[in-house]
Coordinates of C-alpha atoms and ligand atoms in Angstrom, one line a residue:
M1 CA -72.7 104.5 15.3
S2 CA -69.8 102.7 17.2
Y3 CA -68.8 103.7 20.7
F4 CA -65.8 101.4 21.0
K5 CA -64.4 101.8 17.5
T6 CA -60.9 100.7 18.3
I7 CA -61.9 97.5 19.9
N8 CA -62.7 94.3 18.1
K9 CA -64.5 91.2 19.4
I10 CA -62.5 89.8 22.4
A11 CA -61.3 86.3 21.6
Y12 CA -59.7 83.5 23.6
E13 CA -55.9 83.5 22.8
G14 CA -54.7 81.3 25.6
P15 CA -52.5 81.8 28.7
L16 CA -49.4 83.0 26.8
S17 CA -51.1 85.7 24.8
K18 CA -49.7 89.2 25.3
N19 CA -52.8 90.9 23.7
P20 CA -54.5 93.0 26.3
Y21 CA -57.8 92.6 24.4
A22 CA -57.9 88.9 24.5
F23 CA -59.0 86.3 27.1
K24 CA -56.1 84.3 28.5
F25 CA -58.2 81.8 30.4
Y26 CA -61.8 82.3 29.7
N27 CA -62.5 80.0 26.7
P28 CA -66.3 80.1 26.3
D29 CA -66.5 76.8 24.4
E30 CA -64.1 74.8 26.6
K31 CA -65.9 72.0 28.4
I32 CA -65.6 71.7 32.1
G33 CA -67.4 68.6 33.2
N34 CA -70.5 68.4 31.0
R35 CA -70.9 72.2 30.5
T36 CA -69.0 74.8 28.6
M37 CA -67.3 77.6 30.5
E38 CA -69.9 80.0 29.1
E39 CA -72.8 77.8 30.4
F40 CA -71.2 77.4 33.7
L41 CA -70.1 80.9 34.5
R42 CA -73.1 82.8 33.1
F43 CA -71.3 86.2 33.3
G44 CA -73.3 89.3 33.5
V45 CA -72.4 93.0 33.0
A46 CA -73.8 95.4 35.6
Y47 CA -75.3 98.3 33.7
W48 CA -74.9 100.8 36.5
H49 CA -71.2 100.4 37.0
T50 CA -70.3 100.1 33.3
F51 CA -72.7 102.5 31.5
T52 CA -74.2 104.8 34.2
E53 CA -71.5 105.3 36.8
D54 CA -69.2 108.4 36.5
L55 CA -66.6 107.2 39.1
S56 CA -67.4 110.0 41.5
D57 CA -66.8 109.3 45.2
P58 CA -67.9 111.1 48.4
F59 CA -64.8 113.4 48.1
G60 CA -64.6 113.9 44.3
L61 CA -66.5 114.5 41.1
G62 CA -66.7 111.8 38.4
T63 CA -63.6 111.1 36.4
A64 CA -65.0 108.7 33.8
I65 CA -64.6 109.7 30.1
R66 CA -67.3 107.9 28.1
P67 CA -68.2 108.1 24.4
W68 CA -71.8 109.0 25.3
D69 CA -70.8 111.9 27.5
N70 CA -72.2 114.6 25.1
Y71 CA -75.8 113.4 25.4
T72 CA -78.3 114.3 28.1
G73 CA -81.7 113.1 29.3
M74 CA -83.5 110.5 27.2
D75 CA -80.9 110.9 24.4
L76 CA -78.2 109.8 26.9
A77 CA -80.3 106.9 28.0
K78 CA -80.7 105.7 24.4
A79 CA -77.0 106.2 23.6
R80 CA -76.2 104.1 26.6
V81 CA -78.4 101.2 25.4
E82 CA -76.7 101.4 22.0
A83 CA -73.2 101.4 23.6
A84 CA -74.2 98.6 26.0
F85 CA -75.2 96.2 23.2
E86 CA -72.0 97.0 21.3
F87 CA -70.1 96.3 24.5
F88 CA -71.9 93.0 25.2
E89 CA -71.3 91.8 21.6
K90 CA -67.6 92.6 21.7
L91 CA -67.1 91.0 25.1
G92 CA -69.3 88.0 24.1
V93 CA -71.1 88.2 27.5
P94 CA -74.3 86.2 27.9
Y95 CA -76.1 88.4 30.4
F96 CA -76.6 91.9 31.8
C97 CA -78.4 93.4 34.9
F98 CA -79.9 96.8 35.7
H99 CA -81.8 98.9 38.1
D100 CA -84.7 101.0 36.7
V101 CA -82.8 104.3 37.2
D102 CA -79.7 103.0 35.4
I103 CA -81.5 102.6 32.1
A104 CA -83.9 105.6 32.1
P105 CA -83.9 109.0 34.0
E106 CA -86.6 109.5 36.6
G107 CA -89.3 112.0 35.6
S108 CA -90.9 114.6 37.8
T109 CA -93.7 112.2 38.6
L110 CA -93.9 108.4 38.9
R111 CA -96.1 108.4 35.8
E112 CA -93.4 110.2 33.8
S113 CA -90.7 107.9 35.2
N114 CA -92.7 104.9 34.0
Q115 CA -93.1 106.4 30.6
N116 CA -89.3 106.9 30.3
L117 CA -88.9 103.3 31.3
D118 CA -91.4 102.1 28.7
T119 CA -89.4 103.9 25.9
I120 CA -86.1 102.5 27.0
V121 CA -87.4 99.0 27.7
A122 CA -88.9 98.9 24.2
L123 CA -85.5 99.9 22.8
I124 CA -83.7 97.3 24.9
K125 CA -86.2 94.7 23.7
D126 CA -85.4 95.6 20.2
Y127 CA -81.7 95.2 20.7
M128 CA -82.1 91.9 22.5
K129 CA -83.8 90.5 19.4
D130 CA -80.4 90.5 17.5
S131 CA -78.2 89.9 20.5
K132 CA -77.3 86.7 22.3
T133 CA -77.2 88.7 25.6
K134 CA -80.1 88.1 27.9
L135 CA -81.3 89.7 31.1
L136 CA -79.9 87.9 34.1
W137 CA -81.9 90.1 36.5
N138 CA -83.3 93.5 37.0
T139 CA -84.2 95.4 40.1
V140 CA -85.3 98.9 41.2
N141 CA -83.4 101.5 42.9
N142 CA -85.3 102.3 46.1
F143 CA -82.4 104.0 47.8
T144 CA -80.9 107.0 45.9
H145 CA -83.8 109.5 45.8
P146 CA -84.4 111.7 48.9
R147 CA -87.9 110.1 49.2
F148 CA -86.1 107.0 50.6
V149 CA -84.4 109.0 53.3
H150 CA -86.1 106.9 56.0
G151 CA -86.2 103.7 54.1
A152 CA -88.4 102.1 51.3
A153 CA -90.4 99.1 52.3
S154 CA -89.2 99.6 55.9
S155 CA -89.9 103.3 55.9
N156 CA -91.9 104.9 58.8
N157 CA -93.9 106.7 56.0
A158 CA -96.7 104.6 54.4
D159 CA -96.6 106.8 51.3
V160 CA -93.1 105.7 50.7
F161 CA -94.0 102.1 51.2
A162 CA -96.6 102.6 48.5
Y163 CA -94.2 104.4 46.2
S164 CA -91.6 101.6 46.7
A165 CA -94.3 99.0 45.9
A166 CA -95.2 100.9 42.7
K167 CA -91.6 100.9 41.6
V168 CA -91.2 97.1 42.2
K169 CA -94.5 96.5 40.5
K170 CA -93.1 98.2 37.4
G171 CA -89.8 96.3 37.9
L172 CA -91.6 93.0 37.7
E173 CA -93.5 94.1 34.6
I174 CA -90.2 95.0 33.0
G175 CA -88.6 91.7 34.1
K176 CA -91.5 89.9 32.4
E177 CA -91.3 92.0 29.3
L178 CA -87.6 91.4 28.9
G179 CA -87.6 87.7 30.0
A180 CA -85.4 88.3 33.1
E181 CA -84.2 85.1 34.7
N182 CA -84.3 86.6 38.2
Y183 CA -85.5 89.6 40.1
V184 CA -83.2 91.0 42.8
F185 CA -84.0 92.9 46.1
W186 CA -81.1 94.7 47.6
G187 CA -82.3 96.6 50.7
G188 CA -80.0 99.6 50.6
R189 CA -82.3 101.7 52.8
E190 CA -84.0 98.7 54.5
G191 CA -82.4 99.1 57.9
Y192 CA -81.9 101.8 60.5
E193 CA -79.5 104.4 61.6
S194 CA -80.5 104.3 65.2
L195 CA -82.8 102.2 67.4
L196 CA -83.7 105.4 69.3
N197 CA -86.3 106.4 66.7
T198 CA -87.0 102.9 65.1
D199 CA -89.9 100.5 65.4
M200 CA -88.0 97.4 64.4
K201 CA -90.9 95.0 64.7
L202 CA -93.1 97.1 62.4
E203 CA -90.3 97.6 59.9
L204 CA -89.6 93.9 59.7
D205 CA -93.2 93.0 59.5
N206 CA -93.7 95.5 56.7
L207 CA -90.7 94.2 54.8
G208 CA -92.2 90.7 55.1
R209 CA -95.6 92.0 53.8
F210 CA -93.8 93.8 50.9
F211 CA -92.1 90.6 49.7
H212 CA -95.3 88.7 49.9
M213 CA -97.1 91.3 47.7
A214 CA -94.2 91.1 45.2
V215 CA -94.5 87.3 45.1
D216 CA -98.3 87.6 44.6
Y217 CA -98.0 90.2 41.9
A218 CA -95.4 88.2 40.0
K219 CA -97.7 85.2 40.0
E220 CA -100.6 87.4 38.9
I221 CA -98.8 88.7 35.8
G222 CA -97.0 85.4 35.0
F223 CA -93.5 86.6 35.8
D224 CA -91.5 83.4 36.5
G225 CA -88.1 84.8 37.3
Q226 CA -86.4 83.6 40.5
F227 CA -86.7 86.0 43.4
L228 CA -83.4 86.8 45.1
I229 CA -82.4 88.8 48.2
E230 CA -79.0 90.3 48.2
P231 CA -77.6 90.6 51.8
K232 CA -75.4 93.4 52.9
P233 CA -74.8 94.3 56.6
K234 CA -74.4 98.0 56.3
E235 CA -73.7 101.0 54.0
P236 CA -75.7 103.1 53.4
T237 CA -77.6 102.3 56.6
T238 CA -75.8 101.6 59.9
H239 CA -77.6 98.2 60.2
Q240 CA -79.3 96.5 57.3
Y241 CA -82.0 93.9 57.9
D242 CA -80.7 91.5 55.2
F243 CA -77.4 91.5 57.1
D244 CA -75.9 88.3 55.8
V245 CA -77.2 84.9 54.4
A246 CA -77.8 83.5 57.9
S247 CA -79.9 86.4 59.1
G248 CA -81.7 86.7 55.8
Y249 CA -82.6 83.1 55.8
A250 CA -84.0 83.4 59.3
F251 CA -86.1 86.4 58.1
L252 CA -87.3 84.5 55.1
Q253 CA -88.3 81.5 57.2
H254 CA -90.0 83.6 59.8
Y255 CA -92.1 85.3 57.2
D256 CA -92.7 82.1 55.3
L257 CA -90.9 83.3 52.2
H258 CA -88.1 80.8 52.1
E259 CA -89.7 78.7 49.3
Q260 CA -90.0 81.8 47.1
F261 CA -86.6 83.3 47.5
K262 CA -82.9 82.4 47.2
F263 CA -79.9 84.6 47.7
N264 CA -77.8 86.8 45.4
I265 CA -74.4 86.7 47.2
E266 CA -72.0 89.5 46.7
A267 CA -68.3 89.0 47.6
N268 CA -67.7 92.5 49.0
H269 CA -70.9 92.3 51.1
A270 CA -69.7 89.1 52.6
T271 CA -66.5 90.7 53.7
L272 CA -68.3 93.7 55.1
A273 CA -70.4 91.3 57.2
G274 CA -67.1 89.9 58.6
H275 CA -67.4 86.7 56.5
T276 CA -65.4 85.3 53.6
F277 CA -67.2 85.1 50.3
E278 CA -67.0 81.4 50.4
H279 CA -68.7 81.3 53.8
E280 CA -71.7 83.1 52.5
L281 CA -71.8 80.8 49.4
R282 CA -71.4 77.7 51.6
Y283 CA -74.1 78.8 54.1
A284 CA -76.5 79.4 51.2
R285 CA -75.6 76.2 49.4
V286 CA -76.0 73.8 52.3
N287 CA -79.4 75.3 52.9
G288 CA -80.5 75.1 49.3
M289 CA -80.6 78.9 49.0
L290 CA -77.7 79.7 46.6
G291 CA -79.3 81.6 43.7
S292 CA -76.9 84.0 42.1
V293 CA -73.6 85.9 42.6
D294 CA -72.5 89.5 42.5
A295 CA -68.9 88.9 41.5
N296 CA -66.5 91.5 42.8
Q297 CA -64.0 91.9 45.6
G298 CA -63.4 94.4 48.4
H299 CA -60.1 95.9 49.4
P300 CA -58.7 94.3 52.6
L301 CA -57.6 97.6 54.0
L302 CA -60.9 99.5 53.5
G303 CA -64.1 99.0 55.4
W304 CA -66.6 99.9 52.7
D305 CA -67.9 98.5 49.5
T306 CA -65.1 99.1 47.0
D307 CA -66.7 96.9 44.3
E308 CA -63.5 96.0 42.6
F309 CA -63.3 93.6 39.7
P310 CA -62.4 90.1 40.9
S311 CA -58.7 89.3 40.4
D312 CA -57.9 87.2 43.5
L313 CA -57.6 83.6 42.1
Y314 CA -57.6 82.0 45.5
T315 CA -61.0 83.5 46.2
T316 CA -62.4 82.8 42.7
T317 CA -61.3 79.1 43.2
L318 CA -63.0 78.7 46.5
A319 CA -66.1 80.5 45.2
M320 CA -66.3 78.2 42.1
Y321 CA -65.8 75.2 44.4
E322 CA -69.0 76.1 46.2
I323 CA -70.8 76.8 42.9
I324 CA -69.7 73.5 41.3
K325 CA -70.7 71.7 44.5
N326 CA -74.1 73.4 44.2
G327 CA -74.5 71.9 40.7
G328 CA -74.0 75.3 39.1
L329 CA -76.1 78.4 39.6
G330 CA -79.3 77.3 37.8
R331 CA -81.0 80.5 36.7
G332 CA -78.4 82.6 38.4
G333 CA -75.1 83.8 37.1
L334 CA -72.0 85.8 37.9
N335 CA -72.9 89.4 37.6
F336 CA -69.9 91.8 37.8
D337 CA -71.2 94.2 40.4
A338 CA -67.8 95.9 40.0
K339 CA -66.5 99.2 38.9
V340 CA -63.2 100.3 37.4
R341 CA -61.0 102.3 39.8
R342 CA -61.4 106.1 39.7
G343 CA -58.0 106.3 38.1
S344 CA -59.0 103.8 35.3
F345 CA -61.3 106.3 33.6
T346 CA -61.0 105.4 29.9
P347 CA -63.5 103.3 27.9
E348 CA -60.7 100.8 27.2
D349 CA -60.5 100.1 31.0
L350 CA -64.1 98.8 30.9
F351 CA -62.9 96.0 28.6
H352 CA -59.7 95.3 30.6
A353 CA -61.7 95.1 33.8
H354 CA -64.2 92.6 32.4
I355 CA -61.5 90.5 30.8
A356 CA -59.7 90.4 34.1
G357 CA -62.8 89.3 36.0
M358 CA -63.8 86.7 33.4
D359 CA -60.3 85.3 33.3
S360 CA -60.1 85.1 37.1
F361 CA -63.3 83.2 37.4
A362 CA -62.4 80.9 34.5
V363 CA -59.2 80.0 36.3
G364 CA -61.2 79.5 39.5
L365 CA -63.6 77.2 37.7
K366 CA -60.8 75.0 36.2
V367 CA -58.9 74.7 39.5
A368 CA -62.0 74.1 41.6
Q369 CA -63.2 71.4 39.2
R370 CA -59.8 69.7 39.4
L371 CA -59.8 69.9 43.2
I372 CA -63.2 68.3 43.2
D373 CA -62.3 65.6 40.6
D374 CA -59.3 64.6 42.7
K375 CA -61.4 64.8 45.9
V376 CA -58.8 66.9 47.6
F377 CA -61.1 68.4 50.2
D378 CA -63.6 65.5 50.1
N379 CA -61.1 62.9 51.2
F380 CA -59.8 65.1 54.0
I381 CA -63.2 65.9 55.2
E382 CA -64.6 62.4 55.0
D383 CA -61.7 61.2 57.0
R384 CA -62.0 64.0 59.5
Y385 CA -65.6 63.2 60.4
S386 CA -65.2 59.4 60.2
S387 CA -66.1 59.1 63.9
F388 CA -69.7 59.7 62.8
K389 CA -69.7 56.6 60.6
E390 CA -69.8 54.0 63.3
G391 CA -70.5 53.3 66.9
I392 CA -71.7 56.2 69.0
G393 CA -71.2 58.7 66.1
L394 CA -73.5 56.7 63.9
D395 CA -76.1 56.6 66.7
I396 CA -75.9 60.4 66.9
V397 CA -76.4 61.1 63.3
E398 CA -79.2 58.5 63.0
N399 CA -80.9 60.3 65.9
K400 CA -80.7 57.2 68.0
A401 CA -78.7 58.6 70.9
D402 CA -79.9 60.5 74.0
F403 CA -78.1 62.3 76.8
R404 CA -78.1 59.2 79.1
Q405 CA -76.5 57.0 76.4
L406 CA -74.0 59.7 75.6
E407 CA -73.1 60.1 79.3
A408 CA -72.6 56.4 79.6
H409 CA -70.3 56.5 76.5
A410 CA -68.3 59.5 77.9
L411 CA -67.9 57.8 81.3
G412 CA -66.4 54.8 79.6
L413 CA -63.8 56.8 77.8
T414 CA -60.2 56.5 79.0
E415 CA -58.8 59.0 76.4
I416 CA -60.0 61.1 73.5
K417 CA -57.9 60.7 70.4
H418 CA -57.7 63.4 67.7
T419 CA -56.3 63.6 64.2
S420 CA -54.6 66.5 62.6
G421 CA -56.6 69.1 60.7
R422 CA -53.8 69.4 58.2
L423 CA -54.7 72.9 57.2
E424 CA -51.2 73.9 56.1
L425 CA -51.0 70.8 53.8
I426 CA -54.4 71.7 52.3
K427 CA -53.4 75.3 51.6
A428 CA -50.2 74.2 50.0
T429 CA -52.1 71.7 47.9
I430 CA -54.4 74.5 46.7
N431 CA -51.4 76.5 45.7
Q432 CA -50.0 73.6 43.8
Y433 CA -53.2 73.1 41.9
L434 CA -53.4 76.8 41.1
L435 CA -49.8 76.9 39.8
T436 CA -50.0 73.7 37.8
I437 CA -53.4 73.8 36.2
Y438 CA -52.0 75.2 32.9
A439 CA -48.7 73.3 33.1
E440 CA -49.9 70.3 31.2
Ligands
LIG501 C1 -75.0 97.7 46.4 C2 -75.3 96.6 45.5 C3 -76.4 96.8 44.5 C4 -77.2 95.6 44.2 C5 -78.4 95.9 43.4 O1 -74.0 97.5 47.3 O2 -74.6 95.6 45.5 O3 -75.8 97.3 43.4 O4 -76.4 94.7 43.6 O5 -79.2 96.9 43.9
LIG502 CO1 -74.6 93.9 44.4

C-alpha cells in the first residue's frame, strides 16, 4: 500500500526549477571537496516529528492529517513503519532517528512495552534490508510518561532510576540490532524545577553513574555506536543539567566520561541557552566534542523550542563552516529534529519541509566550502592574532613567559596599537558569497 501516492521520488532539478517536489540546491551526487553532498550532509528524518507527531500544542488539539490516521495500537505502529520507508525512499534520505515510544506504543508493563518494541524493531529491520536508509541514532523517551514526573536518571526515586536504566538497556540492544551509528541522551527531565526540594549533588552523581552503566553495557553487548549528549538549558524542566556544550563538557570531564561521549547539538537548544547555533558547534569542535547535529531553527520572537525546519541560509552557512572545519561529522549527521507548523497539516507539507531543510543546508555547505577555500575568515583571523606569532606573543603561546617578564614588557610600552576587527566588511563578504554562489 502507498501512503504518499501522488508524490514521486524527489529529484534534483537545479536552482531555477519551479517544481515544489524537486530539490533546487541539494544535489546528492555533487562533489564538495572530496565528498558528495549526500556523504557530507548525512541527513536524517526524525521519526517523532514526521510520523508520530499530531501537531498538538499546549493550547490545542492535533491538526495533522495523516494517511495512517485510521489505524490504532500496534496496527498504527506498523502502518507508520511502512509509511516511513516509503517517505525515506521518495526523499532519498540516508538516515532516520527515533525514540522507543515513537515506533511502538508503551504496554501496561515494561515487559509488554519491550515485546511491542521487539515486533516493530523486527519489522524495521526487514524494511532496512531493501532500503538504503540507515539508523543515524536511536534514543529512549524518559520524559513523557508520568513516572518521570521527578526526573529519570536524576529522579529522587530509585525505582525510576532503575526503570530508566531498563529502558536505556533496551535502547542499546535495539541500537545494536539495527546498526545505529550513534546513541543519544537528551535529558528532558534531568534537571530540576526548584532547588528548594532538590539534592543537586546526588542527582548529578547519579546521572554520572547512569552514563557509566550505559557505557559498560554497550561494551558488554558489543554495541559500538557513538554516545552523544544533547544539551538543552530548559523546557520541560526549569533548569536542565546538560545546559549547553560548555556545562555538559565540564560534567563529562568531572565524571570521567569525556572520552566516551560527544555532543549532539541542536540549533534551537543553542538559542534557548542564549547562544548562537554556531557558538555551540564551535565550542564542541575546538574541544574535539562535535558528534552530530539536530538541524532545526527557533523563532526569534519566541522563548521556547519551536523546532522549525531550517530555512535561514546565513545560519546554515555558519553551521556548515564549523562542520567542514571539523572534517565533517564522522558517524554523526544532520537530523531534522523539526516539525511542520501547525497550519501545515497535510502529508505534502512533510515533503516540502524536508526539501526546504535539505536545500538550505546544501546552500550552506556550498557557501561555507567556498568561504573556506578562499580563506575569507582564516586570513582575517590569522592577521588579527599575528601579535602571537613573534616577540612577547610567541613567548606567551610557547609558555615561556611569566608575570615578571610580562610586567617588564608592559612597562616598556609607550603605546598600544590596534587593528580594525572589520566586522561589517566580513558580513558584507558573507552576503556576497551567499548571493553569487550560483551565479557562475
Ligand atoms: C527535545 C529534543 C529531543 C531530542 C531527542 O527538545 O530535541 O527530541 O532530540 O530526545
Ligand atoms: Co533534538
